[in-house]
Amino acid sequence: MTKQQSLLDHADSDRVIDVDIAERMEQSFLDYSMSVIVGRALPDVRDGLKPVQRRILFAMWEAGLRPDRPYRKCASAVGDVMKKYHPHGDSSIYDALVRMAQEFSTREPLVDGHGNFGSVDGDSPAAMRYTEARLSAIAMELLAGIDEDTVGFVPNYDGYEKEPVVLPARFPNLLVNGSSGIAVGMATNIPPHNLGEVIDACLHLIRKPAATVDDLMKFVPAPDFPTGGRIVESDGIRDAYLTGRGAVTMEAIAATETRSGGLPRIVVTEIPYQVNKAALLERIAELVKERKLEEIRDLRDESSREGMRVVIELKRGEDPARVLRKLYKHTDLRTNFNVNLVALVEGQPRTIGLRDALVEYVGHQRVVLTRRTTYRKERAEARAHVLEGLLIALDNIDAVIKLIRAADSPDKAREQLMKRFGLTEIQATAILDMQLRRLAKLERDKLKAEHTELRKLIKELKAILADQVKLDALLADELKALKAKHANPRRSRIAAAATAAAEDDETPRVTRQAAGAELLPGDDLPQLEAQPVTVYVTRGGYLKSVARRKTSKPHTHPNDPLVAVVRATTEDTLLLIDADGGGYRIGVGDIPVTTMRQRGTSVAQLLGDGPDAALAGAALLDGTVETVLTVSARGLVKRTERSEYEGRMRTMIAAGVRDDDEIVAMAACNDGDEVLLAQSAGSVVRFAADEVRPMGRAAAGVAGMSVPAGERIVAATVVPGGSEDVLVLTVDADGGAKRTPLGEYPLKGRGGKGVQTGAAPLAFCGVGGDLHVPAAGEPAVVEAGAPREARRPGKPAPLTPPVVGRVVAETGRTG
């Protein structure tokens, strides 16, 4: 062995360290686990964000992708995040960005997306080169004050940039948007909540730091999922809030409808959170194919941009409640959200409850406000310090100018200013940089006013820093302002659990709930909600029930105009009155739900016997209606108590009509309302509805307006009493229109000739312009229907002009 080889072997033996392989593997695995837990999978309790989400929001904020600026390609944002802060693949970054933009995944979306960002059916988003995004308005609240030293910054992965350790998070994002993630050896699954409810809980905790979980649950009773649905009350919710682990039972929202021929259907409008709608439909289809749901005859998805609508057609005679109970049992129409409230607290994973999450958030906000107040105080003191120097210079302006002119250089001038006037270097530099316009008297006054305001501000900021009570008051005020700006109503309904669970799906049960009777133990019937619909009533006697939409297509039938448009639910009852005074009471749930393209269903098909005359109007018979008003072409008016039209009769005499007359309008009318009647010669009369006493159904009524021979009533409008701020729209037969304040039509007694509108022959008169929208229980604004075309033999031909007004106001009470 050579000397060189001996030295080499000696050096190698010095570098070799004997270790236990088991210990080394254990330590390496723990290091890897903590890296995944802290750096990728779990949210921080303070801002509720994972590192990739925080980096996306911060990078978009830096790039100026704010709500008031144009959208930019998502590829740009993903590239910035990957380049500066997140050393991982672009797909993971884009997936996180997409989820923050999905309204069905995030309760309060933090990214405002433009393009295809996926769907509740499980469709994938478009590639990031096609989609665009910017920060949402509420995301700016997470970043508010980040440039005021409210949070700490650390170097990024390569040391070239700095990124925030946590965001200021001016709202409790952890609970509001929730989170889910799988780490190594642990996972988190936090449900979203309602912003307003969580802020109310924070305010209560600030007022009463010793508040218990039960106290806080008065403000946060349950999660609030972005897809709505129903949450069934159970002990699992309290367990989740108390211990951080529990189960929340979610159910779909379903309503029942009846098609023509008595065929029932179930309409699902909201599904549980994180349920794939396409997979749900496939599962139902499989159950039908396997003969486990033989009651179903058809299944289709009618969802659109206006909302979700899954229609389950049933066979004749099947009970929708019983079928829905089976669907709840065998499909994801009822499912559980397993809460596992794990988050990073001081950098360590912890399972926390509702109170712990709120305490940590409030503590974070106190730190943020303290740092922000300190930053603002220091900035204000620095500015006040400069202003003090400028004011000293202005008080000695002649000496300052002389000194500066005599100085050999700016540095010499700075030194002499500091020495002569006792200024600091900052003040002396500000004087040298001062513009000549500052010498004007107005500018001098501005400097003094600014200095005074700064001293006042500094005093206020110091008081906040010195008093915890004032700091908490400031925090409470800002939380209240944020709630007023961004809070919205709860989407997930909360329902009590069933009295008892029934396991035998094959045993028929009487649907007493639909009849209004109290559920008995063992019924366990699912909650079928009334479906909101819009009912269109035509002059020719056709009814069309259309699923409620934000906007609906207009009725365009050329020979059968509308006489009423009524917003209702499938549990309501509709009263129709024809021109001969016949009345027809129809359940809204019995009217088949169709599209606007279809004509609808005739009254005769629904009742077995239809009207012989054209329909004059329609109104709902609900608890807000006191009386029903009918108006004839000759000016007779009648009010009848609602109870007169209720009962078991489906057809009845609704109003007495003379041989030379016909009913042209009807509306719901309450005490205190006012009535406007307009006749074709162009005059309008206004009187209090109380002047028409309630009378029986068969009565013809009393004089409401004096109508000259050859003329007729063309419109009737019911308005709330004292609504002087509304406008009355009049339209003549040639199409000319004008709007006049209601006060221009004096309130007089019934039976008068009225005042002229200036439009003759008059075709329409009703409330228009800035309408007073009736709240629940208020009188509705309704206009008259069109005259009939078909008449009984022996009766005179229709009076002229043939055009009359139709319904223009939609309320939940009448058409």
Coordinates of C-alpha atoms in Angstrom, one line a residue, residues 306 534 536 546-555 567 596 810:
E306 CA -81.1 30.7 -14.5
T534 CA -95.2 32.2 -12.9
Y536 CA -99.9 33.2 -17.4
V546 CA -93.7 28.4 -16.1
A547 CA -90.8 27.7 -13.7
R548 CA -89.7 31.0 -12.1
R549 CA -86.8 32.6 -13.8
K550 CA -84.9 35.9 -13.4
T551 CA -86.3 36.8 -16.9
S552 CA -88.9 35.0 -19.0
K553 CA -89.7 35.1 -22.6
P554 CA -92.7 37.2 -23.5
H555 CA -96.1 35.8 -24.4
R567 CA -96.3 34.9 -9.4
M596 CA -93.1 29.7 -22.8
E810 CA -96.4 41.0 -10.8

